[in-house]
N, CA and C of each residue as an Amber inpcrd file, in Angstrom:
protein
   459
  19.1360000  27.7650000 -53.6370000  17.7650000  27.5110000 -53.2460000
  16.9240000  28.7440000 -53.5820000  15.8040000  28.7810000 -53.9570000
  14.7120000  29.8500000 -54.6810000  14.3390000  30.2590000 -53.5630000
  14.0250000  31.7020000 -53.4560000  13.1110000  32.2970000 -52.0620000
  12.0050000  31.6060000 -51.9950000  11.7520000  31.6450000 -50.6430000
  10.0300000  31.4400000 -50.2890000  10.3580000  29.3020000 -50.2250000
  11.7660000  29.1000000 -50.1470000  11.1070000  27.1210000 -50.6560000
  12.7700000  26.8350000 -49.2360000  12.5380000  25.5410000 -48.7560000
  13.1720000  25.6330000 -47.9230000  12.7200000  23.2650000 -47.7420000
  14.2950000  23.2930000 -48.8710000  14.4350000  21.7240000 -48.7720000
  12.9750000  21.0840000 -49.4620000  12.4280000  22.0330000 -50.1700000
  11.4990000  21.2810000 -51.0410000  10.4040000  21.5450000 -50.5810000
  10.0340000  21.9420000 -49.6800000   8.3440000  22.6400000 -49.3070000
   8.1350000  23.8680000 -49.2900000   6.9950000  24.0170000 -49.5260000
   6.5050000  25.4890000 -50.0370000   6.2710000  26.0850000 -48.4800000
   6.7070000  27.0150000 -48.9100000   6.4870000  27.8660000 -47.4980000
   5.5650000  29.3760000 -47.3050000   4.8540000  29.4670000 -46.2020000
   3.8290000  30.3880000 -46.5030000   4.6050000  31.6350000 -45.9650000
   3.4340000  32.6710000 -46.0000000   4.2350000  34.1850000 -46.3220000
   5.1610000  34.2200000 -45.0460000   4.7000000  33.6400000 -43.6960000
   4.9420000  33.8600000 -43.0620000   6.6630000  33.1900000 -42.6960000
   6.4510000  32.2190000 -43.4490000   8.3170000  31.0740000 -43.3930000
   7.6060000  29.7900000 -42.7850000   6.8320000  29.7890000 -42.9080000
   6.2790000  27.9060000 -42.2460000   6.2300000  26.8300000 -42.9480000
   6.7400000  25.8230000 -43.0630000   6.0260000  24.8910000 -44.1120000
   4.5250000  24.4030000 -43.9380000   4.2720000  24.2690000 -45.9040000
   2.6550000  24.2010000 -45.5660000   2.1680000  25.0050000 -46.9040000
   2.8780000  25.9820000 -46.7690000   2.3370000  27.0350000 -48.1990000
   0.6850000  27.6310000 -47.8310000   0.4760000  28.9160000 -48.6690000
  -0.6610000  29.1470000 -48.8830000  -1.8840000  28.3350000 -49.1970000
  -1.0680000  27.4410000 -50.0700000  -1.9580000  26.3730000 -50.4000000
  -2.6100000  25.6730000 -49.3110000  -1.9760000  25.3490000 -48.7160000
  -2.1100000  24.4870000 -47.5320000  -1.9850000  23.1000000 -47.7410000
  -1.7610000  22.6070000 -48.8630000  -1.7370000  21.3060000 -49.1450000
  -0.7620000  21.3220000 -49.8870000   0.5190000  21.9040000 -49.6970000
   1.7540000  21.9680000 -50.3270000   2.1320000  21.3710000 -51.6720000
   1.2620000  22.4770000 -52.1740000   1.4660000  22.8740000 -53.7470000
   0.2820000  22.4130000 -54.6550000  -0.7240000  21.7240000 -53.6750000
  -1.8740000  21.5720000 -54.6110000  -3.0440000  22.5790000 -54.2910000
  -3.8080000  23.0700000 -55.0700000  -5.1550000  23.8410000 -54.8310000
  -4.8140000  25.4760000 -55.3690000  -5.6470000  26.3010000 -54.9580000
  -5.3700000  27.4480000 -55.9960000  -4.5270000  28.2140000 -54.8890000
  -3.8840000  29.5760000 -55.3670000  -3.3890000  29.9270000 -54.7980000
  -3.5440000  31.5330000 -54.3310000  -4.9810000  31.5790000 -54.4530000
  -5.6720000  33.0100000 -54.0360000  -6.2960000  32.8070000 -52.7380000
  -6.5450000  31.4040000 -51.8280000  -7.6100000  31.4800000 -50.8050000
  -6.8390000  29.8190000 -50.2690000  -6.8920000  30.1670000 -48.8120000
  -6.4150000  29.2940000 -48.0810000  -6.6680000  29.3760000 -46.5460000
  -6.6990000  28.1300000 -45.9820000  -7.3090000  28.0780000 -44.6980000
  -6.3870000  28.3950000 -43.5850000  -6.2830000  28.7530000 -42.2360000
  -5.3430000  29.2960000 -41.3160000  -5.2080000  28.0100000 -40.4890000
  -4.6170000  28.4830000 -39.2010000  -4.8160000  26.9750000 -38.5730000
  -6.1770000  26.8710000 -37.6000000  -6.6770000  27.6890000 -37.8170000
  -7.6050000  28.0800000 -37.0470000  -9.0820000  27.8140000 -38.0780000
  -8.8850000  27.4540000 -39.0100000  -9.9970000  26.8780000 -39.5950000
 -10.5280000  27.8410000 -40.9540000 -10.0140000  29.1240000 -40.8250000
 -10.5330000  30.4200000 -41.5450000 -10.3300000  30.8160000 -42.7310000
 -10.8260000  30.9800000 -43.5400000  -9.9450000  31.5890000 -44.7950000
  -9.7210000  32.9470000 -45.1140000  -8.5270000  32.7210000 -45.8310000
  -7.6070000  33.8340000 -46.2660000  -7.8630000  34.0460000 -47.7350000
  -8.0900000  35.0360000 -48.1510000  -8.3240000  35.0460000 -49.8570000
  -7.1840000  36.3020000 -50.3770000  -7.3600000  36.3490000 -51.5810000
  -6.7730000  37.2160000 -52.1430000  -7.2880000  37.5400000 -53.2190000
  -7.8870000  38.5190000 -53.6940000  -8.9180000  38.4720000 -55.0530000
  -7.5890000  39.1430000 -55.9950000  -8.0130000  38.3230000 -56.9040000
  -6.9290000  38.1370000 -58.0750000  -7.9900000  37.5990000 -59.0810000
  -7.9020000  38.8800000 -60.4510000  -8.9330000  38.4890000 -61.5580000
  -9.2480000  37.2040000 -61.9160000  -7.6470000  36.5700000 -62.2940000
  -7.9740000  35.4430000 -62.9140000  -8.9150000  34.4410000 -61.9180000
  -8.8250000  34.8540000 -61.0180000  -9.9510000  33.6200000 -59.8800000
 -11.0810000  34.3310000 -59.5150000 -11.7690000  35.0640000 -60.5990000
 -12.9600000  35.8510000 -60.0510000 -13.8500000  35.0590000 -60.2960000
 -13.8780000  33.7800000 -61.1290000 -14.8320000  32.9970000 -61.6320000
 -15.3140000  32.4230000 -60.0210000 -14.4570000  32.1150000 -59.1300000
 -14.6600000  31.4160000 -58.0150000 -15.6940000  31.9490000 -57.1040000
 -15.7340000  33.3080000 -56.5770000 -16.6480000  34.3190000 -56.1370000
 -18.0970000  34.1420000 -56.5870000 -18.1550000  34.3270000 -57.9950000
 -19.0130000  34.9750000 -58.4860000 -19.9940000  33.3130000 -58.6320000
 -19.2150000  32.2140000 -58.7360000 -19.8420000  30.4970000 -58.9220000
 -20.7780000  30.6480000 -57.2330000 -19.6970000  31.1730000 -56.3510000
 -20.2470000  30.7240000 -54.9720000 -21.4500000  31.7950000 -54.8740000
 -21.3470000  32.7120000 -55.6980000 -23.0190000  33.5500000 -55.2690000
 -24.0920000  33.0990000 -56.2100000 -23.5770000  32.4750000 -57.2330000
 -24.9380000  32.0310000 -58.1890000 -25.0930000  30.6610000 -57.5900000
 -24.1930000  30.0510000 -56.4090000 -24.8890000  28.6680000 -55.8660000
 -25.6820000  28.8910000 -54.3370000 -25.0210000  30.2120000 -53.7360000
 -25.9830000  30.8070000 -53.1290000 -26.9420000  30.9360000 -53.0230000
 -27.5020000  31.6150000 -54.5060000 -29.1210000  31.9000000 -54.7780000
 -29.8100000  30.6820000 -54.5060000 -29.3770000  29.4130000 -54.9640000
 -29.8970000  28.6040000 -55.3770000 -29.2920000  27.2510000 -55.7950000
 -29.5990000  26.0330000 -55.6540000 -29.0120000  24.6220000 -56.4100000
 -29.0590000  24.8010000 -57.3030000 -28.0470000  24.2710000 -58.4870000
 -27.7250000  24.6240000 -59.6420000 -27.1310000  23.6470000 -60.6390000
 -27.3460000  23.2490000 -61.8310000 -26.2460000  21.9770000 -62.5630000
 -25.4100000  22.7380000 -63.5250000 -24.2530000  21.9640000 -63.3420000
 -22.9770000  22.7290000 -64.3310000 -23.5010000  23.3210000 -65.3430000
 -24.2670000  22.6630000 -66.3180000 -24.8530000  23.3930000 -67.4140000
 -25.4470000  24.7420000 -67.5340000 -26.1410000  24.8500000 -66.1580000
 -26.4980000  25.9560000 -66.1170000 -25.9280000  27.2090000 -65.4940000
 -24.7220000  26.7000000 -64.6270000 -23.9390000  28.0950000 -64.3900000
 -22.8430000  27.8470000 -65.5050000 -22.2840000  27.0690000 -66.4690000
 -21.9420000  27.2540000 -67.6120000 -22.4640000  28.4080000 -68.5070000
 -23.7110000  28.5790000 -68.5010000 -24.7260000  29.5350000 -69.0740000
 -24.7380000  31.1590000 -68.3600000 -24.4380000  30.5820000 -67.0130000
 -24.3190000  32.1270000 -66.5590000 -23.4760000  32.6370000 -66.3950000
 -22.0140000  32.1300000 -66.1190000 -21.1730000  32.5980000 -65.5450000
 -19.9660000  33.6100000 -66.6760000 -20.3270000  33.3350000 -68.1160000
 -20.1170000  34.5650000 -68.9400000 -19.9850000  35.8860000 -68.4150000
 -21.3910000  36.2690000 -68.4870000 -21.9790000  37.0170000 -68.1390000
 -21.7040000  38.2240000 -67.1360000 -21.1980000  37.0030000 -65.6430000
 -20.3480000  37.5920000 -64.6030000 -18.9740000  37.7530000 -64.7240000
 -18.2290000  36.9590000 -65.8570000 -16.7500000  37.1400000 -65.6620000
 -16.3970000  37.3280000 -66.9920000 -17.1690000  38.0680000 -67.7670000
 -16.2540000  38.8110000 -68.6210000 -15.5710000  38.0950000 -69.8650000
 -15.9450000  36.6320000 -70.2830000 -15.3040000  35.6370000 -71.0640000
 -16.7930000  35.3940000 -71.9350000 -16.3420000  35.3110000 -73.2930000
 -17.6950000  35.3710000 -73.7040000 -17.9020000  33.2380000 -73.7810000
 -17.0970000  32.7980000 -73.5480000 -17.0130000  31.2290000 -73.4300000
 -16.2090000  31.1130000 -72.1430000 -16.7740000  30.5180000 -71.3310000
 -16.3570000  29.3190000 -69.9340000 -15.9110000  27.9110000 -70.8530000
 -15.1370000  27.6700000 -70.0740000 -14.6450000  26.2670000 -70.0760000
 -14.9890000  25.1430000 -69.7000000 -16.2200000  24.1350000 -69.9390000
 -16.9150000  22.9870000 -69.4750000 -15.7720000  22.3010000 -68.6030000
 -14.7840000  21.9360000 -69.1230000 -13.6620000  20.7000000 -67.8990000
 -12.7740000  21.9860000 -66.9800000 -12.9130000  23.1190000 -67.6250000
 -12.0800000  23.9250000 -65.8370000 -13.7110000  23.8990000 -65.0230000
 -14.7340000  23.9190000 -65.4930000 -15.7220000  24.8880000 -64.6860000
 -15.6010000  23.4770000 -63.7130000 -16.1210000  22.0470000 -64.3110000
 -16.4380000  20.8650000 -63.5340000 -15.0090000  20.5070000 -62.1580000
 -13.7790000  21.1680000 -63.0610000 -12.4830000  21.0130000 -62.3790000
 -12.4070000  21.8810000 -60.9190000 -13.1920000  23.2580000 -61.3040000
 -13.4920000  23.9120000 -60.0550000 -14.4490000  23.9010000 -58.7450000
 -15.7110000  23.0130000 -59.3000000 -16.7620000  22.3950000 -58.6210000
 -16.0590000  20.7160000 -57.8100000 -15.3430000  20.1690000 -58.5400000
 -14.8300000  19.2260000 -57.7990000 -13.3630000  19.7050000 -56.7920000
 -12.9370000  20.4910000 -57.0050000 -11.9220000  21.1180000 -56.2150000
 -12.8920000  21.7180000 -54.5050000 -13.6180000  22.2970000 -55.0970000
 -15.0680000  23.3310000 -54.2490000 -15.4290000  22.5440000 -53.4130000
 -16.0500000  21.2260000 -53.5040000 -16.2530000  20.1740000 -52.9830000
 -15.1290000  19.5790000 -52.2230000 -14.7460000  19.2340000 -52.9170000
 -13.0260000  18.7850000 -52.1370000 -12.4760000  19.6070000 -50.6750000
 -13.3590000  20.6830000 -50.7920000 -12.5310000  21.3950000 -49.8410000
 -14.0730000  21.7160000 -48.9610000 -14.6660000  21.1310000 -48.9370000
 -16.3630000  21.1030000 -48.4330000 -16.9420000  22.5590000 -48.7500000
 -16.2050000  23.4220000 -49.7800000 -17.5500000  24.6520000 -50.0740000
 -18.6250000  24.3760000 -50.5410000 -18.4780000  23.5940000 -51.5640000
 -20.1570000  22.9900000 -52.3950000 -20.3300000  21.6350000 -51.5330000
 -21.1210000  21.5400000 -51.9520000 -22.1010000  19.9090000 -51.8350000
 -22.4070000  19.4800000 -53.0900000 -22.6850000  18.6140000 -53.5590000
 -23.4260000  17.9850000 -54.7560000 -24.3340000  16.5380000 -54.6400000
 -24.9440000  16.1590000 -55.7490000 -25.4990000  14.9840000 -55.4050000
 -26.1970000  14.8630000 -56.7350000 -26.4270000  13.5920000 -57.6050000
 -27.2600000  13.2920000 -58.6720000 -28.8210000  13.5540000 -58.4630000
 -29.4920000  14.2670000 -59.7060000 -30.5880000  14.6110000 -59.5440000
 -30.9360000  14.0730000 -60.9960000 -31.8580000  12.8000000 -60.7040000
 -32.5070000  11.8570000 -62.0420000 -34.0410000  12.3720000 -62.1030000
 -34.4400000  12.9740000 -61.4440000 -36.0910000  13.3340000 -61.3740000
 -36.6600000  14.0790000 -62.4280000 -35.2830000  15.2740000 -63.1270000
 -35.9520000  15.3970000 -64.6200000 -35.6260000  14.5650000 -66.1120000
 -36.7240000  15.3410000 -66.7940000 -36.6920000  14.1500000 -67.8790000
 -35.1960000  14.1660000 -68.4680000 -34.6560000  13.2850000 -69.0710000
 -33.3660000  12.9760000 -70.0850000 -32.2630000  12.3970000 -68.5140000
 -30.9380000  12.3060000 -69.2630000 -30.2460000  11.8350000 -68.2740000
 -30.4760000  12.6340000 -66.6240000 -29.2380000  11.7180000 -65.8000000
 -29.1860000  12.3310000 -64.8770000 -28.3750000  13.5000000 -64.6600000
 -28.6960000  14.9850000 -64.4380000 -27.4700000  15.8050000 -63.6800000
 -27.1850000  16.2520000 -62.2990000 -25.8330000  16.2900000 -62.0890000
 -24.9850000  16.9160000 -61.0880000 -25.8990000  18.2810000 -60.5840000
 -26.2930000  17.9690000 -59.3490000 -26.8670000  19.2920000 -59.0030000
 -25.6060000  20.0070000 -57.7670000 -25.0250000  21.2420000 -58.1230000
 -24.4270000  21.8060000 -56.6760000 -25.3240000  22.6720000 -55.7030000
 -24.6170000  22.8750000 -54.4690000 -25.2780000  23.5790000 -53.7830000
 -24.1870000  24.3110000 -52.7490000 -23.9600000  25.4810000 -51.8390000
 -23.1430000  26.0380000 -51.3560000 -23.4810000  25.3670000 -50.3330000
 -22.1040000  25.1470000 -49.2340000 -22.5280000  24.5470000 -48.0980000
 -22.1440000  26.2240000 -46.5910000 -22.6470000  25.3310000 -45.5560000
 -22.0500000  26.3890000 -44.8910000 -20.4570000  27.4050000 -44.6120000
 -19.7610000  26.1260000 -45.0050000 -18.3870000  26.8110000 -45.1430000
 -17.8440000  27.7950000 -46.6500000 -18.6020000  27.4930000 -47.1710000
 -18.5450000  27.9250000 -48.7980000 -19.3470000  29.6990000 -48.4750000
 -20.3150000  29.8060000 -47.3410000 -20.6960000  30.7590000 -47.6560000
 -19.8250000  31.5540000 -46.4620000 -18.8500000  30.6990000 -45.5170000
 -17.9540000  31.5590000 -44.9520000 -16.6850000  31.7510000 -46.1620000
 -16.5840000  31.6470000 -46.9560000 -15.4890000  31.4310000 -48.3970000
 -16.4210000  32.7920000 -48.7590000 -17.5130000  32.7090000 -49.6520000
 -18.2650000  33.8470000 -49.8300000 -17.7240000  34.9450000 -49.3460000
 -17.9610000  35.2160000 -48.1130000 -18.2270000  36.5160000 -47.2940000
 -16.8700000  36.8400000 -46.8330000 -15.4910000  36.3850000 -47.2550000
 -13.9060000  36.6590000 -46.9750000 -13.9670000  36.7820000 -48.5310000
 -14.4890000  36.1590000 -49.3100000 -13.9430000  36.6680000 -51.1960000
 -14.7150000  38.2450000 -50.6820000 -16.0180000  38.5750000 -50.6630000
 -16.5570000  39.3780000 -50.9900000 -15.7740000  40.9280000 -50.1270000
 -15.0470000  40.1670000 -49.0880000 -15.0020000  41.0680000 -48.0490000
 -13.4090000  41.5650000 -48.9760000 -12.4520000  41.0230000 -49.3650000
 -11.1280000  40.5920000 -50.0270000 -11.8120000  41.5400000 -51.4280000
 -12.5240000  41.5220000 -52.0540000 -13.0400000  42.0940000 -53.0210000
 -13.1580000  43.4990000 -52.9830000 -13.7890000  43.7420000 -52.2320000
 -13.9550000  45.1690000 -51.4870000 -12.4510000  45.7230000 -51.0740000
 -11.9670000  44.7040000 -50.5370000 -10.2540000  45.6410000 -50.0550000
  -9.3390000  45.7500000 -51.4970000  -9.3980000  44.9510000 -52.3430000
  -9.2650000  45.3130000 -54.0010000  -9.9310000  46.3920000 -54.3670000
 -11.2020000  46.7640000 -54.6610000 -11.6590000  48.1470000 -55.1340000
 -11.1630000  49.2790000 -54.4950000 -11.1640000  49.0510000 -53.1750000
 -10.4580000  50.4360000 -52.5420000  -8.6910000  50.3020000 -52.7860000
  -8.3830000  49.6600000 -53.1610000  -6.7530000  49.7890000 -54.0490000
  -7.1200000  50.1950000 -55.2550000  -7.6660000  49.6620000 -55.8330000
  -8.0400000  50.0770000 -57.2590000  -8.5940000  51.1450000 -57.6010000
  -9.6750000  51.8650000 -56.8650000  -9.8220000  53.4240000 -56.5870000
  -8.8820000  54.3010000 -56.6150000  -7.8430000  53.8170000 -55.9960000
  -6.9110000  54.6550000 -55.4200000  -5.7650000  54.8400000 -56.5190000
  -5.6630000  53.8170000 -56.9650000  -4.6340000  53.4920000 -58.2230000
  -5.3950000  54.5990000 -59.4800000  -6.0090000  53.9920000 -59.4720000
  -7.1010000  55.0140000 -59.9790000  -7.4030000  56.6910000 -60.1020000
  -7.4820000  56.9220000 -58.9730000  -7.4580000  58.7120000 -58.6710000
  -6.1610000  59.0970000 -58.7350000  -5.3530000  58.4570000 -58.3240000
  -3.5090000  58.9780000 -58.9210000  -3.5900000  58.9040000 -59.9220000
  -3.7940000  58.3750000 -60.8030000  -3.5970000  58.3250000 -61.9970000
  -4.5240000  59.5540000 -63.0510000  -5.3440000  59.9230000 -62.7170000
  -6.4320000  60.9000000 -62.7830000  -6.2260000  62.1690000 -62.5550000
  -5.5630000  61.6830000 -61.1350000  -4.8670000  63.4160000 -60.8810000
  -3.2440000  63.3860000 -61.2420000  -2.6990000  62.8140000 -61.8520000
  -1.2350000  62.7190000 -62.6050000  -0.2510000  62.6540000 -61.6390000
  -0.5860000  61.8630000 -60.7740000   0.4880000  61.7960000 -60.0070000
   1.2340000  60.1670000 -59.7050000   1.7330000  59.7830000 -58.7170000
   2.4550000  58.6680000 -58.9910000   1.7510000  57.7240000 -57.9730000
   1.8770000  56.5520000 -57.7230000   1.1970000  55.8060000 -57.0080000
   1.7670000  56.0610000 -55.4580000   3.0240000  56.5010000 -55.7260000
   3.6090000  55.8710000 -53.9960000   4.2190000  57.8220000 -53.5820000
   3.0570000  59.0890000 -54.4460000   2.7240000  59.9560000 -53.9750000
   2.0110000  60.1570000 -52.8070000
């Protein structure tokens, strides 16, 4: 049997079944809810796109197209991915961070407008907070390395 799995369910750090995920084995695996309602994140590059979506829906309602357009910019990819970005907005939703709803009022078809909901901006403020406890590792990794010494100096 593989560590961490116990008769086929994923088990969280702690030995529970349930997993990080919380939905045993589906959803990402940087941010997950407690039993207590809360989330747990873990900032991990490859999911920085997630952070940085929930502060440009922050500012403001927004349609895929157009944080397609921005989200370059913030994460470092000179092309986003149209079916992960929509894949992450319906996941977002799924888990009540965004809201969405059709908006036909401008001219040409209709688009998908998102919007952050209240729990999305408690998601926010644990990425941002999780973010911050990354830079101060990364500082640190950082100045050892600067001053030539070893990490676990």
């Amino acid at each position: 049997m593989r560590p961490g799995r116990r008769r086929g369910r994923t088990m969280t750090r702690g030995g529970h079944p349930g997993g990080p995920r919380g939905r045993r084995g589906r959803g990402p695996r940087t941010r997950w809810r407690d039993a207590e309602g809360g989330w747990h994140v873990e900032a991990r590059d490859e999911r920085f796109g997630e952070p940085v979506l929930l502060m440009l829906l922050r500012e403001r309602s927004r349609h895929g197209y157009e944080l397609l357009e921005l989200l370059p910019d913030w994460v470092g990819d000179r092309r986003v991915d149209l079916g992960n970005l929509y894949r992450m907005l319906r996941a977002l939703e799924d888990d009540g961070v965004v809201g969405s709803r059709w908006d036909d009022d401008a001219p040409g078809p209709a688009k998908r407008v998102y919007w952050l909901t209240e729990s999305g901006q408690a998601l926010l403020d644990r990425w941002i907070e999780a973010l911050v406890e990354a830079r101060a590792r990364v500082a640190r990794v950082l100045e050892a390395y600067e001053e030539g010494e070893g990490v676990n100096e």
